[in-house]
CSV table of C-alpha atoms in Angstrom, one decimal:
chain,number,residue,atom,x,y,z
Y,729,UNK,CA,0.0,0.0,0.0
Y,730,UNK,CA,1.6,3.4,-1.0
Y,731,UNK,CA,1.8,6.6,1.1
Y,732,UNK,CA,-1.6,8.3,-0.4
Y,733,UNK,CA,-3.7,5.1,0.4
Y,734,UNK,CA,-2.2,4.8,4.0
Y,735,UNK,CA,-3.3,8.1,4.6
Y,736,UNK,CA,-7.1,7.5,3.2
Y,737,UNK,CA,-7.0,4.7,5.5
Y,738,UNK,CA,-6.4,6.6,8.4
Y,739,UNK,CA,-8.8,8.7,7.6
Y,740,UNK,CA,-11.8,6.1,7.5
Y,741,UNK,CA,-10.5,3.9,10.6
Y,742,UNK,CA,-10.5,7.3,12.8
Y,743,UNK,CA,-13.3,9.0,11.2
Y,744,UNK,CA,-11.4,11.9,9.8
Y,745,UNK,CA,-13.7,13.6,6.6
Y,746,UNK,CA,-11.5,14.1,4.2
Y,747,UNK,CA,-12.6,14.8,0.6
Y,748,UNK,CA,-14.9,11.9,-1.4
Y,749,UNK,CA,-13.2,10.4,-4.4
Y,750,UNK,CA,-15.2,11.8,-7.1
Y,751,UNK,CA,-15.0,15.6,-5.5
Y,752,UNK,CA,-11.1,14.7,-5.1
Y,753,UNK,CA,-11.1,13.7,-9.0
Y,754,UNK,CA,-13.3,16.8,-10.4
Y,755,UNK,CA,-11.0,19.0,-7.9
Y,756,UNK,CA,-7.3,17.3,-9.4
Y,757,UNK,CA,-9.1,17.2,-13.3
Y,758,UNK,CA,-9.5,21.0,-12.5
Y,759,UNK,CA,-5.7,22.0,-11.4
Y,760,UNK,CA,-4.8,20.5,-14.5
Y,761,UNK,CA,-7.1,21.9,-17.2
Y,762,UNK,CA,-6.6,25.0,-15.4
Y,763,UNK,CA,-2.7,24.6,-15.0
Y,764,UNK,CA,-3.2,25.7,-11.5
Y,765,UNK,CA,0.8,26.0,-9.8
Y,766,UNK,CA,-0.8,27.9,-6.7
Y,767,UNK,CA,-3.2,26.3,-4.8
Y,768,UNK,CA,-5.3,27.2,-1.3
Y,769,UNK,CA,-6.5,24.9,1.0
Y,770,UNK,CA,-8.9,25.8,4.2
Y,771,UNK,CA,-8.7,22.8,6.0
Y,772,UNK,CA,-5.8,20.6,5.7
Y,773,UNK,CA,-7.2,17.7,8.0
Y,774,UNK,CA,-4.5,14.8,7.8
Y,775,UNK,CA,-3.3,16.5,4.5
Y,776,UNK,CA,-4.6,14.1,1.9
Y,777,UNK,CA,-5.9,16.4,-0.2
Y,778,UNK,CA,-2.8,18.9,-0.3
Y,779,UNK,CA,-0.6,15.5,-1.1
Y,780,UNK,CA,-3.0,14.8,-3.9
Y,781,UNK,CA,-2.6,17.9,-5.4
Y,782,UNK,CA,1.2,18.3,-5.1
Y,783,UNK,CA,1.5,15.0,-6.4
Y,784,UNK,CA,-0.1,16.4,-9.5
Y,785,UNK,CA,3.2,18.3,-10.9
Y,786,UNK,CA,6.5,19.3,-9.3
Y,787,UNK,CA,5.2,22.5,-10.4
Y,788,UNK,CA,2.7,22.8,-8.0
Y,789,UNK,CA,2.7,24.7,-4.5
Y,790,UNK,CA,0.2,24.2,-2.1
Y,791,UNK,CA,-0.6,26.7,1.0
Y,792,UNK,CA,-2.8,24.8,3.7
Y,793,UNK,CA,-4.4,25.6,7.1
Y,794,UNK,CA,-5.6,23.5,9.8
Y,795,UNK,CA,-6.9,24.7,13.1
Y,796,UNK,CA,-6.8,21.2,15.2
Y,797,UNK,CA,-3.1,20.7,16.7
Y,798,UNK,CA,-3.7,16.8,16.5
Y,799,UNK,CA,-4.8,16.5,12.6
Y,800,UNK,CA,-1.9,19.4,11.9
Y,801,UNK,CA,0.7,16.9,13.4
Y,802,UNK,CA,-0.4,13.7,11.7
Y,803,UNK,CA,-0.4,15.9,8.3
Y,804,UNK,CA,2.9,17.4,9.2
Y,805,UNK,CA,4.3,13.8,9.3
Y,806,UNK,CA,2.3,12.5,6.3
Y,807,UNK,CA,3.6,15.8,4.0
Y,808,UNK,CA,7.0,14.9,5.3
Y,809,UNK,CA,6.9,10.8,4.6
Y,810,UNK,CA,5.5,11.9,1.1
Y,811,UNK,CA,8.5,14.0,0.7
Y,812,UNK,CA,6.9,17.3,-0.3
Y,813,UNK,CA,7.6,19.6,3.0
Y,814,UNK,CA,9.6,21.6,0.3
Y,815,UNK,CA,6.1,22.3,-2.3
Y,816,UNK,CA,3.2,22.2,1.0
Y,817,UNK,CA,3.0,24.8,3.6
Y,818,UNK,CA,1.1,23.6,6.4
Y,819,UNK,CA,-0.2,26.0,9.2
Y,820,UNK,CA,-1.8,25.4,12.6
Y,821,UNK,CA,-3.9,28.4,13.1
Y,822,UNK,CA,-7.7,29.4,12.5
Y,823,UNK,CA,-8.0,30.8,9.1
Y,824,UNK,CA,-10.4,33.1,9.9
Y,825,UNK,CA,-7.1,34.6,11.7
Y,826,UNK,CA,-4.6,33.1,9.3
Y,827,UNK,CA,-1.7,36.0,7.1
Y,828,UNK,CA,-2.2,34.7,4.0
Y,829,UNK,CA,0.1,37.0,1.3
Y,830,UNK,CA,-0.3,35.2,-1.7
Y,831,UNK,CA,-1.8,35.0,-4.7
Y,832,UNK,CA,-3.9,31.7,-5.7
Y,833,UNK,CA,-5.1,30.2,-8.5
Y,834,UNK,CA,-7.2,27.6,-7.2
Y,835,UNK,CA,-8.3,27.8,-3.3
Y,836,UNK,CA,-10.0,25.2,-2.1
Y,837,UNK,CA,-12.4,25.6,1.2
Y,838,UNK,CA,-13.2,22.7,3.2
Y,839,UNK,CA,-13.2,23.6,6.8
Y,840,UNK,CA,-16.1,24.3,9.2
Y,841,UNK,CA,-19.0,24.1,7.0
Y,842,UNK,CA,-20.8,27.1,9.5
Y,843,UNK,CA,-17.8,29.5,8.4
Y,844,UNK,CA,-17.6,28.8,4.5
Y,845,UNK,CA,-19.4,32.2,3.8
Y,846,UNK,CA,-16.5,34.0,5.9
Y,847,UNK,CA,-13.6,31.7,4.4
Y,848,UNK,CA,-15.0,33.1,1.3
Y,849,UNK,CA,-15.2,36.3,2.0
Y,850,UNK,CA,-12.3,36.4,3.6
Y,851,UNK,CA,-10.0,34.4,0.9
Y,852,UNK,CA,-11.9,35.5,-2.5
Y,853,UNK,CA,-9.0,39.0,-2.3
Y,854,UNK,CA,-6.1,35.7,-2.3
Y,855,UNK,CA,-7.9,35.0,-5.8
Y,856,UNK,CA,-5.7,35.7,-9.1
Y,857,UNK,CA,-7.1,37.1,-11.9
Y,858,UNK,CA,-8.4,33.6,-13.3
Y,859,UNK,CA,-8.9,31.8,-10.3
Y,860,UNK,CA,-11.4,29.2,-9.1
Y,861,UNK,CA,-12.5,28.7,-5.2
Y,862,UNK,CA,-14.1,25.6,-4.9
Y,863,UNK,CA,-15.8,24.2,-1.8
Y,864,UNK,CA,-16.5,21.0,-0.8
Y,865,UNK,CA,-19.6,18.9,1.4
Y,866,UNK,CA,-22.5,21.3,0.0
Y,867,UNK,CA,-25.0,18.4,-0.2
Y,868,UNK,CA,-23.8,16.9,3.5
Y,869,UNK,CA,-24.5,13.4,2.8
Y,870,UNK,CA,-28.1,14.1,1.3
Y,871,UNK,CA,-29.1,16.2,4.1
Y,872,UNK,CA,-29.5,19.8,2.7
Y,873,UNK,CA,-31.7,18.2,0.1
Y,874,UNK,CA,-33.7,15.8,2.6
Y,875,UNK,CA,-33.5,17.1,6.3
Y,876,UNK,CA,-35.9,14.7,7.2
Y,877,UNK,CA,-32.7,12.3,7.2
Y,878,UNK,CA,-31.7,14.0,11.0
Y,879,UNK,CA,-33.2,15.1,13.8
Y,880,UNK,CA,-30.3,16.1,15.5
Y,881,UNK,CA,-30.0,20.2,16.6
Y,882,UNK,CA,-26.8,21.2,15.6
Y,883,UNK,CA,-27.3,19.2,12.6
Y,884,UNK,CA,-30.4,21.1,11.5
Y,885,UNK,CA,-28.9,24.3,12.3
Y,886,UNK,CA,-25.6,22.9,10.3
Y,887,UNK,CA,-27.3,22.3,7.2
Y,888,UNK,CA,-29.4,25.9,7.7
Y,889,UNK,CA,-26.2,27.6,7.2
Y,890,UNK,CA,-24.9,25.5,4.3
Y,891,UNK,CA,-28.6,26.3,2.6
Y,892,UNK,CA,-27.5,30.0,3.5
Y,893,UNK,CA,-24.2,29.7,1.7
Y,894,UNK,CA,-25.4,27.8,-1.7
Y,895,UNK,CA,-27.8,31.0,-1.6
Y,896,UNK,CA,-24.9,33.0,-0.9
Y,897,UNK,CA,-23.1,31.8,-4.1
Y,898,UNK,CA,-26.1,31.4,-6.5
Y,899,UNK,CA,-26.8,35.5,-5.6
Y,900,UNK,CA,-23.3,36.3,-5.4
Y,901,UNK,CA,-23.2,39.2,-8.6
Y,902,UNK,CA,-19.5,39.2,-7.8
Y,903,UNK,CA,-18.6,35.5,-9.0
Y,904,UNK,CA,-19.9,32.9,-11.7
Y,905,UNK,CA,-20.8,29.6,-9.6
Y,906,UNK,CA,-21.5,26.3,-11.0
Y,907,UNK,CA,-23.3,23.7,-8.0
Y,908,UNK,CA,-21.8,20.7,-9.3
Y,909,UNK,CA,-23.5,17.1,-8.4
Y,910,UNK,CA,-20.4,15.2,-7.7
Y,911,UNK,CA,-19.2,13.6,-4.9
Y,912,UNK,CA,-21.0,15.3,-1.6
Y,913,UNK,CA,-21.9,18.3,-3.9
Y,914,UNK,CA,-19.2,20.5,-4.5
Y,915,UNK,CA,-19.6,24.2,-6.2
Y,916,UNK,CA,-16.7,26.2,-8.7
Y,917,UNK,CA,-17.0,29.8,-8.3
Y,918,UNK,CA,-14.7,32.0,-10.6
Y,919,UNK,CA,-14.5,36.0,-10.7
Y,920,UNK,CA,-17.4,37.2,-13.0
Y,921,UNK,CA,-15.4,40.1,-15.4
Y,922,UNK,CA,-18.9,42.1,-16.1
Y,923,UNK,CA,-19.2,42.8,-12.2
Y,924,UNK,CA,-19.7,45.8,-11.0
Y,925,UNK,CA,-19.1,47.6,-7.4
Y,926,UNK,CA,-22.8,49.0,-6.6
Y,927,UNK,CA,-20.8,52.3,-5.6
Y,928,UNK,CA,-19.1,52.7,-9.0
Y,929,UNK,CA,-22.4,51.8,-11.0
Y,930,UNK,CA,-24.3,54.5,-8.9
Y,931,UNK,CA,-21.5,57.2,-9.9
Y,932,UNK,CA,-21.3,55.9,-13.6
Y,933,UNK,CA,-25.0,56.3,-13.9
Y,934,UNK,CA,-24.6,60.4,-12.6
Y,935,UNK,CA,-21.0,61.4,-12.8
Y,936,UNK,CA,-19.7,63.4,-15.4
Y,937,UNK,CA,-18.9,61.0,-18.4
Y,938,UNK,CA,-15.4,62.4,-18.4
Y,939,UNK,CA,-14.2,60.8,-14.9
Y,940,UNK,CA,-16.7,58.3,-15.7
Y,941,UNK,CA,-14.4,57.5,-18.6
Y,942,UNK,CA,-11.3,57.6,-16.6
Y,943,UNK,CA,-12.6,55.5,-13.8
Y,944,UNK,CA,-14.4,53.0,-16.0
Y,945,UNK,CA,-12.3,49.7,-14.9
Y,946,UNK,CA,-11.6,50.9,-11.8
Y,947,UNK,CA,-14.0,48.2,-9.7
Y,948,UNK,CA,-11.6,45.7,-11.6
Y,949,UNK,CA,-8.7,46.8,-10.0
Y,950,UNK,CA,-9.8,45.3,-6.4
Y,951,UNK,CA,-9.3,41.9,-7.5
Y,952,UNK,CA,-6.3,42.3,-10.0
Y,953,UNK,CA,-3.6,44.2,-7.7
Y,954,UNK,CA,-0.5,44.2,-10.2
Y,955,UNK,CA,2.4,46.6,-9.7
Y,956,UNK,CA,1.8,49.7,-11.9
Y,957,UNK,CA,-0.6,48.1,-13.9
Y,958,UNK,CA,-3.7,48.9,-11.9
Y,959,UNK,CA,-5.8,52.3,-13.5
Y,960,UNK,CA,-8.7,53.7,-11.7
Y,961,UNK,CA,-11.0,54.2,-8.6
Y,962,UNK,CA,-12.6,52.2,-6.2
Y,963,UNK,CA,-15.4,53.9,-4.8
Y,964,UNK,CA,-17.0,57.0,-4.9
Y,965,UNK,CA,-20.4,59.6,-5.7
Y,966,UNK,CA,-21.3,63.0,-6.4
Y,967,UNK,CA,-22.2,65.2,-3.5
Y,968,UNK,CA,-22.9,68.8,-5.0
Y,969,UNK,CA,-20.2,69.7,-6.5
Y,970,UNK,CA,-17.7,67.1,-5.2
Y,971,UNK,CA,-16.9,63.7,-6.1
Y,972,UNK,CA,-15.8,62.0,-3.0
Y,973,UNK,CA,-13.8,58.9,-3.0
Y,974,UNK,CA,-14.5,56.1,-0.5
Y,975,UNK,CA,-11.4,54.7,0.3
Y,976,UNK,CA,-12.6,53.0,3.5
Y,977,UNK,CA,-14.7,51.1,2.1
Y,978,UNK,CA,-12.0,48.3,1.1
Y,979,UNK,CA,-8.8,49.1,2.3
Y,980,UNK,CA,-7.4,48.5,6.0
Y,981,UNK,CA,-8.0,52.1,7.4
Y,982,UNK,CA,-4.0,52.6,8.9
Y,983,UNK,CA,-2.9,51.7,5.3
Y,984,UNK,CA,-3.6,54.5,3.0
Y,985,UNK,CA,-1.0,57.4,1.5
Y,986,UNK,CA,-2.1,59.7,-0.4
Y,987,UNK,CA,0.5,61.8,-2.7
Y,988,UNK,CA,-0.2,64.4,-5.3
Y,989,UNK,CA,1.7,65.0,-8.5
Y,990,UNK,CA,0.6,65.9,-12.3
Y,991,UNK,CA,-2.1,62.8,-12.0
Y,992,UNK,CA,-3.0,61.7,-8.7
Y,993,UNK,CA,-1.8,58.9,-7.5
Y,994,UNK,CA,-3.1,57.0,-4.2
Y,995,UNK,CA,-0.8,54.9,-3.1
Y,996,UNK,CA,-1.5,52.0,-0.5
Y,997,UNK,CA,0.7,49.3,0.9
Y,998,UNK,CA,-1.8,46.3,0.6
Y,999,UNK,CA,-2.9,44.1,3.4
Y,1000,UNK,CA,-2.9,41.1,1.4
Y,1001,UNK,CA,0.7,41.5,0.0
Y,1002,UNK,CA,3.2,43.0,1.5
Y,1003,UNK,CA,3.8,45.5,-1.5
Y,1004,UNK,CA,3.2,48.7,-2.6
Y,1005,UNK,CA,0.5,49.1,-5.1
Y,1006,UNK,CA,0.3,52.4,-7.6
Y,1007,UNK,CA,-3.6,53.4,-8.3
Y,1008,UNK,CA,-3.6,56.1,-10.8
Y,1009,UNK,CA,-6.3,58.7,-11.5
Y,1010,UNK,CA,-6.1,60.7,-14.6
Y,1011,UNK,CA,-7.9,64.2,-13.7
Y,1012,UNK,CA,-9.7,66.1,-16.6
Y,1013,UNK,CA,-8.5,69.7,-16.6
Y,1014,UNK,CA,-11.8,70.9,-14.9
Y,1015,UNK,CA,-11.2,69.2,-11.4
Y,1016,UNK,CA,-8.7,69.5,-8.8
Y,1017,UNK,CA,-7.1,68.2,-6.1
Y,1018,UNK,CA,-8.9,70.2,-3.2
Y,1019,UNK,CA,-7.4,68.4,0.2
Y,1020,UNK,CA,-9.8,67.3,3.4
Y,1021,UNK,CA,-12.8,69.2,3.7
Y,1022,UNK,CA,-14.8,69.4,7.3
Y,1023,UNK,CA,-16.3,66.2,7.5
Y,1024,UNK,CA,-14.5,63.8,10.0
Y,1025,UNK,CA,-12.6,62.9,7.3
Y,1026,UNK,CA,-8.7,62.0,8.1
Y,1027,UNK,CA,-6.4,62.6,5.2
Y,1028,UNK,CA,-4.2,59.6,5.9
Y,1029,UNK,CA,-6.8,57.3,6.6
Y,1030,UNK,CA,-10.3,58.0,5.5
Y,1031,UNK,CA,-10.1,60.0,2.2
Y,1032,UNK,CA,-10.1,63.0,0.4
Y,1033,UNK,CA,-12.5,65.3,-2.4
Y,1034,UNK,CA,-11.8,66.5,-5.7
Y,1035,UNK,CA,-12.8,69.9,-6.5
Y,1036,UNK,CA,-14.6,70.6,-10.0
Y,1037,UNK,CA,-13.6,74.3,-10.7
């Protein structure tokens, strides 16, 4: 018996969910035909799922999380004995507390089914570009379909929330998600390009059409972050004769610079990469840079108005 089939072993003797072999096979079919090299797991368990993806191509890195000490230690030993310590990171942490850095192009969330909605609100900025985020166990062995199947509590409230999240994702304007019937129903959300913020539609819709040209890509910037490639605005609206940008509204408030030159340029060292990122917005000749007006507003944390002359 080889190291992989040990491990699945394990699992079932000691009761220890790990991912069904279909949802594994749809999941691994994935990373390939995606040529996925970074991947994202929320919830390590005893690691078999992180091996199987490593084991995939040498090419492949694998960032995982696990909050229980004991399952962390038997996947430390089971990543080592598999000899891929160097291609899987492996964390002992919550990940609802978890650093995470990086870029992914596949994260994969299979933890406490009660927190999937905050795992992917909290993960979806660790998305590249032309990521997926799958998650796993969205049928719960029949029982979102057929509750009838328990009458235990915290079961009933378990499979509540997962009902919640399935919503979550079907309504979710922000992502493209496919509920997949394989294995114990597992879903593929990726980042839907013809998304827009609400604010930035709002401001579109009554701005004048020369910022509004300017600014037109700027809710696309939030989920691209690339060095000096990034043009445009996050969020903002017309207030008399003002357009006020809402920088609050998705950045870390202790985070923002602001410096002027011939364009403006915000500058904000990201909370999800330890980098500085270059946000650049081209002012028509009619508006101006006009500084903190009385509203509460801090200049270094909050935000700032441009004038139109």
């Amino acid at each position: 018996m080889n190291e992989i089939s040990e491990i699945k072993e394990y699992a079932k003797r000691n009761s220890i969910p790990i991912v069904m072999d279909k949802g594994g096979e749809f999941i691994c079919q994935t990373i390939r035909e995606r040529g996925c090299k970074k991947i994202l797991e929320i919830g390590s368990a005893i690691g078999y799922s992180s091996i199987n993806f490593a084991n995939i191509s040498p090419d492949i890195y694998v960032r995982t999380i696990e909050i229980d000490i004991d399952r962390y230690s038997r996947a430390v030993d089971n990543i080592r004995n598999c000899g891929l310590e160097d291609r899987i990171k492996i964390t002992n942490e919550d990940a609802l507390d978890a650093k995470v850095d990086e870029k992914f192009d596949l994260i994969f969330i299979d933890a406490a089914k009660a927190q999937y909605e905050k795992f992917f609100e909290k993960y979806k900025h660790n998305l590249s570009e032309n990521g997926v985020i799958i998650t796993d166990n969205l049928f719960f062995h029949g029982m979102v379909e057929n509750p009838e199947l328990t009458h235990n509590y915290s079961t009933i409230k378990l499979l509540r929330k997962i009902r919640k999240f399935v919503s979550f994702l079907q309504l979710n304007p922000e992502f493209k998600t496919t509920i997949n019937n394989i294995g114990d129903g597992v879903s593929l959300s990726m980042l839907n390009p013809d998304f827009i913020q609400p604010e930035f539609k709002a401001v579109t819709e009554s701005a004048d059409e020369k910022i509004a040209r300017e600014i037109k890509y700027g809710h696309k910037i939030y989920s691209v972050l690339e060095n000096g490639k990034n043009t445009g605005i996050f969020s903002y609206y017309k207030k008399e004769d003002y357009l006020v940008i809402g920088l609050a509204d998705f950045f870390d408030r202790d985070r923002i610079e602001i410096t002027l030159r011939n364009m403006l340029m915000l500058v904000r060292k990201d909370a999800i990469a330890n980098s500085m990122h270059l946000i650049k917005i081209k002012l028509p000749p009619e508006y101006r840079f006009d500084g903190i007006k009385e509203s509460g507003l801090k200049p270094e944390t909050d935000g700032f108005y441009i004038h139109k002359l």
